[in-house]
Short mmCIF file of C-alpha atoms and ligand atoms in Angstrom, two decimals:
data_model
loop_
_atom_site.label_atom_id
_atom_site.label_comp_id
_atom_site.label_asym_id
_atom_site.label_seq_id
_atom_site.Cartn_x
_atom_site.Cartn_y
_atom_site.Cartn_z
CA UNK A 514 18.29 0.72 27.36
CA UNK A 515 14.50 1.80 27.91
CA UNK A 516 13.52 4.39 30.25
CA UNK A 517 12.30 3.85 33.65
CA UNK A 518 9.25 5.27 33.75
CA UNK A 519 8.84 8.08 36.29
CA UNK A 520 5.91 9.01 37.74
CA UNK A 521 2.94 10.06 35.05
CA UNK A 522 6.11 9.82 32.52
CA UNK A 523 5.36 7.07 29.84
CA UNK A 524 8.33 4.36 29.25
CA UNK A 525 10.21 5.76 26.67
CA UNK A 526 10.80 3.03 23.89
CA UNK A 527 14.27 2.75 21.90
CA UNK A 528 11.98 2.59 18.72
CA UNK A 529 8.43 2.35 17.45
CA UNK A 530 7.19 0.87 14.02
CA UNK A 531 3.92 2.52 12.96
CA UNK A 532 2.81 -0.06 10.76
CA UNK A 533 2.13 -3.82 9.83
CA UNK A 534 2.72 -4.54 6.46
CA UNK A 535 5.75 -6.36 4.84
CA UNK A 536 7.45 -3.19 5.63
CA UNK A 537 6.48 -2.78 8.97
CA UNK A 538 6.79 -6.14 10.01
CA UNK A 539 10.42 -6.94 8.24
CA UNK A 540 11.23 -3.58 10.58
CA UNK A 541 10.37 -5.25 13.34
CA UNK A 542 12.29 -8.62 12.97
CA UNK A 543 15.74 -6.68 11.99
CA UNK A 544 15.19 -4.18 14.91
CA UNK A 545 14.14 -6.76 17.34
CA UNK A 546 16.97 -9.00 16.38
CA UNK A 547 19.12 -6.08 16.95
CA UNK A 548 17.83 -5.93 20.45
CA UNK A 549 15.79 -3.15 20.16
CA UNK A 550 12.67 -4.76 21.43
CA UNK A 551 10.72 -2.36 18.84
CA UNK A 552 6.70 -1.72 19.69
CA UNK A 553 4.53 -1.82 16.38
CA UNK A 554 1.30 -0.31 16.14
CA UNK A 555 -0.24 -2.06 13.44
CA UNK A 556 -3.27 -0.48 13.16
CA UNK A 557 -7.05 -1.28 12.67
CA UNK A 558 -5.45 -3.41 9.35
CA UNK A 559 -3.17 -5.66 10.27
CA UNK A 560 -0.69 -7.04 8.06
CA UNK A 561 -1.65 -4.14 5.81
CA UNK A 562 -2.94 -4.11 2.21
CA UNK A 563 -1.75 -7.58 1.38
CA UNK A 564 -4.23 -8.84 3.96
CA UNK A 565 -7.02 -7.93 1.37
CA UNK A 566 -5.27 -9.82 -1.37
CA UNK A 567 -6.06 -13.39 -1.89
CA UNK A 568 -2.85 -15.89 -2.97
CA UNK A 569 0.61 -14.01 -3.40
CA UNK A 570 2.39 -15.94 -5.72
CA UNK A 571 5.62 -13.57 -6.24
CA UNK A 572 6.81 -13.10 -3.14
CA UNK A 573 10.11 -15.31 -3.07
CA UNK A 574 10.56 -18.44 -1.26
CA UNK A 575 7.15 -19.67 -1.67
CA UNK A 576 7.01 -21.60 -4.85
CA UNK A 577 3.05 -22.79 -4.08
CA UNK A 578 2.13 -19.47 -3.13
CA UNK A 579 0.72 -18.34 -0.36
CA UNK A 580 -2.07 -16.49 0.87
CA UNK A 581 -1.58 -12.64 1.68
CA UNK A 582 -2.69 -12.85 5.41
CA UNK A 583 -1.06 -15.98 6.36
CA UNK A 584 2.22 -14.04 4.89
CA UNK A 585 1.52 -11.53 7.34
CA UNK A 586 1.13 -13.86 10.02
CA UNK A 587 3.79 -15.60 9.93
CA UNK A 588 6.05 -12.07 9.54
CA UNK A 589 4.52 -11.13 12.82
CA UNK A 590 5.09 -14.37 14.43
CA UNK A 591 9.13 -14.19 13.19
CA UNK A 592 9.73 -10.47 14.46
CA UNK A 593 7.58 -11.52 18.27
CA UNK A 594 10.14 -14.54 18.41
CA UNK A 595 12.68 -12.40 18.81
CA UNK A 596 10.85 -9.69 21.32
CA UNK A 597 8.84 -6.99 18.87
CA UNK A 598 5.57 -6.20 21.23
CA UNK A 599 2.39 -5.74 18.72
CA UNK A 600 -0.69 -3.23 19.14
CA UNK A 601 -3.51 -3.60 17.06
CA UNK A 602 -4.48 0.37 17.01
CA UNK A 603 -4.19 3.49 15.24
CA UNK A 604 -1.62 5.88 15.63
CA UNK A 605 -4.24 9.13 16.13
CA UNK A 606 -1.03 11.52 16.57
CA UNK A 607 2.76 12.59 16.41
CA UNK A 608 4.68 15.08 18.09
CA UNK A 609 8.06 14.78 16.23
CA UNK A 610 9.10 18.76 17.59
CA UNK A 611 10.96 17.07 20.32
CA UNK A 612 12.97 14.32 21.06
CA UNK A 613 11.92 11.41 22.65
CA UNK A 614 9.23 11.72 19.60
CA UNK A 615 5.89 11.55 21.10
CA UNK A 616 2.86 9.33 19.81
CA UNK A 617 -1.07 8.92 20.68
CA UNK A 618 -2.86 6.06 20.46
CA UNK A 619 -6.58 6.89 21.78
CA UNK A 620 -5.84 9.55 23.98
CA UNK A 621 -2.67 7.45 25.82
CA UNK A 622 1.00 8.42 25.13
CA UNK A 623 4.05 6.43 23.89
CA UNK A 624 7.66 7.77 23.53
CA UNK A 625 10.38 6.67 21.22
CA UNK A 626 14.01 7.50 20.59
CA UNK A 627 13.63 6.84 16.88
CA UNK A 628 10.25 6.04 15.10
CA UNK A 629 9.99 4.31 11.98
CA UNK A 630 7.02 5.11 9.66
CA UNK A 631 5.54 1.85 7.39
CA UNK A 632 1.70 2.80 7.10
CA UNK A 633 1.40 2.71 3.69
CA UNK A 634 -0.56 3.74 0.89
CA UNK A 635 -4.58 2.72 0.53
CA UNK A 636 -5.54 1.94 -3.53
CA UNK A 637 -8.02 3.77 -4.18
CA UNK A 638 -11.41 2.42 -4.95
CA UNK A 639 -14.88 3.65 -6.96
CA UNK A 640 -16.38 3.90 -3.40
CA UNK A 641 -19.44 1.41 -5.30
CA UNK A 642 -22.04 -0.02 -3.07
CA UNK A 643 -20.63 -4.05 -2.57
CA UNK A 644 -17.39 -3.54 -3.78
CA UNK A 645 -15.79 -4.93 -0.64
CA UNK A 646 -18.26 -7.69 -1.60
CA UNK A 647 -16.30 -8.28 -5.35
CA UNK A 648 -12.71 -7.85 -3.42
CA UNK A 649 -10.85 -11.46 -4.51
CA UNK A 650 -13.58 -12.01 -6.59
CA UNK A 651 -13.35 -10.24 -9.72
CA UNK A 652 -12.57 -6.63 -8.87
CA UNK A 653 -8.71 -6.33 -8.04
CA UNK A 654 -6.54 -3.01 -7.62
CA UNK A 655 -2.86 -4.81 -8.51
CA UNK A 656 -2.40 -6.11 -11.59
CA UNK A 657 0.66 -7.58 -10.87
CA UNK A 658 -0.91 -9.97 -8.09
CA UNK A 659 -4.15 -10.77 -9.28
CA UNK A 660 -2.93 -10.44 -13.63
CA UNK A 661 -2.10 -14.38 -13.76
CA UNK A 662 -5.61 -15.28 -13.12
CA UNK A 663 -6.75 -13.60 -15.86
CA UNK A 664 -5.55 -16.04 -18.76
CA UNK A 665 -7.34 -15.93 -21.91
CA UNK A 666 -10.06 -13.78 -19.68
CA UNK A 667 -11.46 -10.00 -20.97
CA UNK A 668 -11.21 -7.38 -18.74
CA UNK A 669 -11.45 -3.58 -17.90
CA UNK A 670 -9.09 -1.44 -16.11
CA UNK A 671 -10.29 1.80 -14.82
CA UNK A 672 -8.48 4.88 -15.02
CA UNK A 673 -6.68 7.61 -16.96
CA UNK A 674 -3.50 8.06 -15.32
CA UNK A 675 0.35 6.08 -15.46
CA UNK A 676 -0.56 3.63 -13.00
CA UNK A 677 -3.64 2.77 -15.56
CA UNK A 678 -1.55 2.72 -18.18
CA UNK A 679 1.05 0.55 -16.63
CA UNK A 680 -1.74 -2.05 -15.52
CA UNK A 681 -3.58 -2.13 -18.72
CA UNK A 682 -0.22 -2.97 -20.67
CA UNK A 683 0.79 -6.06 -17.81
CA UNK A 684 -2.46 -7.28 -18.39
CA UNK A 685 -2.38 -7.63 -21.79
CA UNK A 686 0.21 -10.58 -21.25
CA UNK A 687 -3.20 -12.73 -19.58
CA UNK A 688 -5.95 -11.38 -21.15
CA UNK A 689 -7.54 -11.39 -24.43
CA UNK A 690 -8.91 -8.16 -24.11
CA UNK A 691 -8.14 -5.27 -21.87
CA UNK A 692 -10.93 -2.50 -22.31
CA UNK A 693 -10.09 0.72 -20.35
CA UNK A 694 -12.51 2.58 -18.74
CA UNK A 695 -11.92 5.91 -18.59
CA UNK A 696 -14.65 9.10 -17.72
CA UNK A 697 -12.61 11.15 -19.89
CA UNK A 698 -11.97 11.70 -23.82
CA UNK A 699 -8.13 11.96 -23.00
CA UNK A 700 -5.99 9.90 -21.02
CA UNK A 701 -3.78 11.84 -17.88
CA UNK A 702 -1.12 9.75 -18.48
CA UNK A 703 2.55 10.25 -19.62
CA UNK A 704 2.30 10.81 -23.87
CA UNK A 705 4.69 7.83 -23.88
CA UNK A 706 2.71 5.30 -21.75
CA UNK A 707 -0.57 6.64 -23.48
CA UNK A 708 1.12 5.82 -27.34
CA UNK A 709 2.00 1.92 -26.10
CA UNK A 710 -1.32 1.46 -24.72
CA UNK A 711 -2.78 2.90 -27.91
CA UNK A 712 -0.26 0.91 -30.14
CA UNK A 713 -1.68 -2.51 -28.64
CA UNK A 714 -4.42 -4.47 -30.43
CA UNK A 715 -5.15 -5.99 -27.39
CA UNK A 716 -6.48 -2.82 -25.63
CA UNK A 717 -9.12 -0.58 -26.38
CA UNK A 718 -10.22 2.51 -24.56
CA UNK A 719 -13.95 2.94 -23.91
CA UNK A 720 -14.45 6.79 -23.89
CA UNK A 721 -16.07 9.25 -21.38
CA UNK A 722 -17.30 5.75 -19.16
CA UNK A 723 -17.55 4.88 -15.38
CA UNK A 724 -18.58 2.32 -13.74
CA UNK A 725 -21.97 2.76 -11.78
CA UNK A 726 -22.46 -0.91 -10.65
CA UNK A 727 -20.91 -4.74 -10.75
CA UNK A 728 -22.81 -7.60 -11.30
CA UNK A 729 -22.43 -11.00 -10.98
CA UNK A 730 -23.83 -13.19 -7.76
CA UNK A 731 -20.67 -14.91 -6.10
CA UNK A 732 -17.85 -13.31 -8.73
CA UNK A 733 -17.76 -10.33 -10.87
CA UNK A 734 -19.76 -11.15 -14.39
CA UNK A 735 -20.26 -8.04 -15.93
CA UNK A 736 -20.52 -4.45 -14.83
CA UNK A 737 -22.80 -1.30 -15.81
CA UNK A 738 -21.47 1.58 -18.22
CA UNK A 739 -23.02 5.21 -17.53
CA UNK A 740 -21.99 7.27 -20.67
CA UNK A 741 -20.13 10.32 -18.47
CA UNK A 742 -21.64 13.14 -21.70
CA UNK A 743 -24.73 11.25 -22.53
CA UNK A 744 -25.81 9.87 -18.96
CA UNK A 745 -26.82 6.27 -20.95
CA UNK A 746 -26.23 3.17 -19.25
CA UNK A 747 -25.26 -0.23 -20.76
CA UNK A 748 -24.32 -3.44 -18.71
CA UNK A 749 -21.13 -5.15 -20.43
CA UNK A 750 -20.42 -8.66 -19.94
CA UNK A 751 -16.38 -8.88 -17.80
CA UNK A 752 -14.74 -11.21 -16.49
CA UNK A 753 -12.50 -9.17 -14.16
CA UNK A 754 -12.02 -5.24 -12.94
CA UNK A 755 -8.50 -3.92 -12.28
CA UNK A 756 -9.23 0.12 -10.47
CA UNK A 757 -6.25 1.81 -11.16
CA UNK A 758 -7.31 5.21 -10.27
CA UNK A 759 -4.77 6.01 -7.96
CA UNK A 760 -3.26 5.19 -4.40
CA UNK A 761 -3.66 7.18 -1.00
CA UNK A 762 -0.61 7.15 1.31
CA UNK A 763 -1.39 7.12 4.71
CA UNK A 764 0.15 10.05 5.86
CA UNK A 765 -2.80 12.52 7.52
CA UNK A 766 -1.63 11.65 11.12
CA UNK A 767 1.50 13.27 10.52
CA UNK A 768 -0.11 16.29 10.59
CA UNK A 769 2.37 18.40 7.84
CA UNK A 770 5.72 17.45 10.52
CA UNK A 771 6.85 14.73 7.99
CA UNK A 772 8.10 16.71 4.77
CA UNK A 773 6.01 15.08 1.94
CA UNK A 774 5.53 15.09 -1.99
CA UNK A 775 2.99 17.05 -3.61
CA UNK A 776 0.58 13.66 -3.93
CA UNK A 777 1.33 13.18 0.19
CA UNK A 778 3.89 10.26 0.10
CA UNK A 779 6.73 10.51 2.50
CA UNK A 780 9.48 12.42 0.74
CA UNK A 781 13.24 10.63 1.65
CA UNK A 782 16.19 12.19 2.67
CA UNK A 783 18.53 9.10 1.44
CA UNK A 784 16.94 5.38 1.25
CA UNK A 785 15.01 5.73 4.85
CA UNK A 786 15.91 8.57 6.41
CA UNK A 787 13.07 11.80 6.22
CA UNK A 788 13.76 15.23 7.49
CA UNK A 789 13.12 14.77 11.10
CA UNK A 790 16.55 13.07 12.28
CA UNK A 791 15.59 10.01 14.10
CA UNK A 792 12.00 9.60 12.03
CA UNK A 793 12.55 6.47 9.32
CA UNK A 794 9.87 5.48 6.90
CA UNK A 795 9.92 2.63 4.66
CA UNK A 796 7.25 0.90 2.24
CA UNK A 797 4.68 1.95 -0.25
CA UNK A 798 4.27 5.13 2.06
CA UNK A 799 7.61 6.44 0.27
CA UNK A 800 7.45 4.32 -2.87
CA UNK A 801 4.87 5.60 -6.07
CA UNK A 802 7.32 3.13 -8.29
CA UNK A 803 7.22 -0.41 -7.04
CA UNK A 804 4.55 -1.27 -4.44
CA UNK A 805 5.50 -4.74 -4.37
CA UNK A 806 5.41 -6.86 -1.16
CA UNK A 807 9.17 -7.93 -1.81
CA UNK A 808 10.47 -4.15 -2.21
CA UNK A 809 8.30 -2.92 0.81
CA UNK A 810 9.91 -6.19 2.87
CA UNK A 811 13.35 -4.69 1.44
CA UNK A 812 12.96 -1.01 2.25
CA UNK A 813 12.01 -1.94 6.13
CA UNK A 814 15.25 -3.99 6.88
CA UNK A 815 16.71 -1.11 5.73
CA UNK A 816 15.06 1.25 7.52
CA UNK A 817 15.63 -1.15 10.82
CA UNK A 818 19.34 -0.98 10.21
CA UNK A 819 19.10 2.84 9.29
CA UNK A 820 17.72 3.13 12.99
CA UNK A 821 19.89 0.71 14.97
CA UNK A 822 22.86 2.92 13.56
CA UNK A 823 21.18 5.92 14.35
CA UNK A 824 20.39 5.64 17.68
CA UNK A 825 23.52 4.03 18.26
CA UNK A 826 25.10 7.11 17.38
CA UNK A 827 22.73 8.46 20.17
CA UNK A 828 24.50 6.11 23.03
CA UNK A 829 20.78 3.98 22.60
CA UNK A 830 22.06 0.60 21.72
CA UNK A 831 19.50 -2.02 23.49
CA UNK A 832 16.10 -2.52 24.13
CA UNK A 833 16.62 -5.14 26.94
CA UNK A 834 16.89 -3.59 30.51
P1 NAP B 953 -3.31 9.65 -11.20
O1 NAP B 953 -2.24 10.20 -12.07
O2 NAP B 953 -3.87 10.50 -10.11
O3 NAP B 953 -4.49 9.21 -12.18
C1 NAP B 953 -5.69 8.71 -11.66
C2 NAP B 953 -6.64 8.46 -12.83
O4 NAP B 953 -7.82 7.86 -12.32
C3 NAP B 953 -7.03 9.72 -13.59
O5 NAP B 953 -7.09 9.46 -14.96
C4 NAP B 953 -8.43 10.03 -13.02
O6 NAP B 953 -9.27 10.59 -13.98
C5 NAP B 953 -8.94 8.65 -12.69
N1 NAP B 953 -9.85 8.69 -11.56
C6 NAP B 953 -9.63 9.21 -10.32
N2 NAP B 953 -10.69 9.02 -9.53
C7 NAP B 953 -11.61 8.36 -10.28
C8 NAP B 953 -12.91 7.89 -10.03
N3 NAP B 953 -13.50 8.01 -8.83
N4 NAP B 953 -13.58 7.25 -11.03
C9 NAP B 953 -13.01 7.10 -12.25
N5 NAP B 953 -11.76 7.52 -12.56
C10 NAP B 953 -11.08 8.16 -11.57
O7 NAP B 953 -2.86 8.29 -10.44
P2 NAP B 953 -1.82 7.17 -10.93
O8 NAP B 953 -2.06 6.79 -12.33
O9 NAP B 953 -1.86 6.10 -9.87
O10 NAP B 953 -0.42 7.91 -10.80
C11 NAP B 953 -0.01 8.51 -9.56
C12 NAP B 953 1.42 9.05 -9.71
O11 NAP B 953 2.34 7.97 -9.87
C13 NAP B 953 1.57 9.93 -10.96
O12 NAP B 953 2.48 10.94 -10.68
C14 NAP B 953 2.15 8.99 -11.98
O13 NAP B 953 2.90 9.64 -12.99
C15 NAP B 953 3.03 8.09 -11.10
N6 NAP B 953 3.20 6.77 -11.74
C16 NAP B 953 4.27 6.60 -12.57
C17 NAP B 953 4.46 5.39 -13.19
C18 NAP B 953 5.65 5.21 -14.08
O14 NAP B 953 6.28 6.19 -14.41
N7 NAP B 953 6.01 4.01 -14.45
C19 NAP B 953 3.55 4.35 -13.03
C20 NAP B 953 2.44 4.57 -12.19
C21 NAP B 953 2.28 5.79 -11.56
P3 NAP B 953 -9.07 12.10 -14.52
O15 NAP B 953 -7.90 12.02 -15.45
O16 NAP B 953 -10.34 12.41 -15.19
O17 NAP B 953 -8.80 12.92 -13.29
#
């Protein structure tokens, strides 16, 4: 049942899905199959971080592949067969104090019985002049999407911390050399992740380094070194950059109502639920483990069915008038 809008009173939706990745979008096909005719704000990226990838080859039931945005796409499509509405706009604000939940998108209100939070979590990036430019082309910020076409290839991962650690490792199952760049004389990471990165011959750290440019014309071919103590600069021959220097969870608009970790992911009160009753969140927004496509896709049918159930509990069972 939706709301009837009365007079300056915006239509108050059953549930909205702030978000458009796998998460996001799975979210919307269980909750509009569950007639819940969800609206999704998908924001200024749609179809989320996977949109910047090139060919996902691990995402199951695709045994050729198949290319990050046209995943997306054809998610969308699924979830508006059965009656999700899409926006392609940011969520600016919440107002989760009261119930219906309140939410601006440039200046104009929405209302929701329940609200389900998939925005996700940004990788971090050097912030270099043309690195949009080397996206898909060299410079990569998942190992485990972009590792396979690394085969017999020498590479550097940047960073100091777990997530560096973790990539430099899975890479060394493609490349002949990982090198990793780090601006420090001592890695962040966990002692144990630091000893089997140390332990492999294929790795070697390169020492108080960061990267200050990429070269190459159409893909990456090399990069220049500034020596972080000594200021020198050296350009190294690569054949592919992995940044691994963290991940940003897109959580600012939430304004501190959402109770969150110390590194601002969505902290979870049981597999979707948060500490606002009604308020679901699903995705690499509440994951710093997995980030995968496939658990993100996993973790919104679950929040969709954590909803349904919820706001059936509420007497708000349908979306259809
Ligand atoms: P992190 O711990 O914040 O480490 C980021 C690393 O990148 C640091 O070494 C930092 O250098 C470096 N860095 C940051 N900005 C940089 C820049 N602009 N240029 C060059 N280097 C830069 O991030 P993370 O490794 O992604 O880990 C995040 C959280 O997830 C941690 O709590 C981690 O333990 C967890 N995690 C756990 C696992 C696991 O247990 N399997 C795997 C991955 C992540 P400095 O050290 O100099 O600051």
């Amino acid at each position: 049942m939706t709301a009837a809008p009365t007079g300056d009173q915006p239509t108050v939706h059953p549930l909205i899905i702030i978000g458009s990745g796998p998460a996001g979008l799975t979210a919307a096909i269980y909750a509009a199959r569950a007639n819940l005719a969800p609206l999704v704000f998908e924001g200024i990226q749609p179809g989320g971080q996977l949109t910047i990838t090139t060919e996902v080859e691990n995402f199951p039931g695709f045994p050729e592949g198949i290319m990050g945005p046209e995943l997306m796409d054809i998610m969308r499509q699924q979830a508006q067969r059965f009656g999700s509405t899409h926006a392609y706009e940011m969520v600016d604000k919440v107002d989760l104090s009261e119930r219906p939940f309140r939410v601006w998108v440039d200046g104009k209100e929405f209302r929701s019985h329940a609200l389900i939070i998939a925005t996700g979590a940004s990788a971090r990036w050097l912030g270099l002049a043309e690195e949009t430019r080397y996206q898909g082309r060299g410079v990569s910020t998942c190992a485990t999407c972009d590792g396979f076409f690394y085969r017999g290839k020498e590479i550097f991962v940047v960073g100091g911390g777990d997530s560096a650690m973790e990539e430099a490792h899975f890479l060394t199952r493609f490349a002949s050399k990982v090198k990793i760049v780090h601006r420090r004389d001592s890695f962040r990471a966990s002692k144990i992740m630091q000893q089997r990165v140390l332990d492999n011959p294929k790795i070697e750290p390169l020492w108080n380094k960061h990267i200050v440019g990429y070269l190459g014309d159409e893909v990456i071919t090399g990069a220049t070194l500034e020596d972080t103590v000594t200021g020198e600069r050296q350009d190294m021959p690569i054949d592919g950059i992995f940044i691994a220097i963290g991940h940003i969870p897109n959580t600012g608009f939430l304004d501190g109502q959402i109770a969150l970790d110390e590194h601002g992911y969505v902290l979870l009160n049981g597999p979707t639920g948060t500490n606002v009753e009604g308020v679901f969140a699903c995705g690499d927004v509440a994951d710093t483990r997995y980030r995968q496509a496939i658990t993100a896709a996993g973790t919104g049918c679950q929040a969709a069915m954590d909803a349904e159930k919820w706001l059936e509990a509420q007497g708000i069972e349908s979306g259809a008038d």
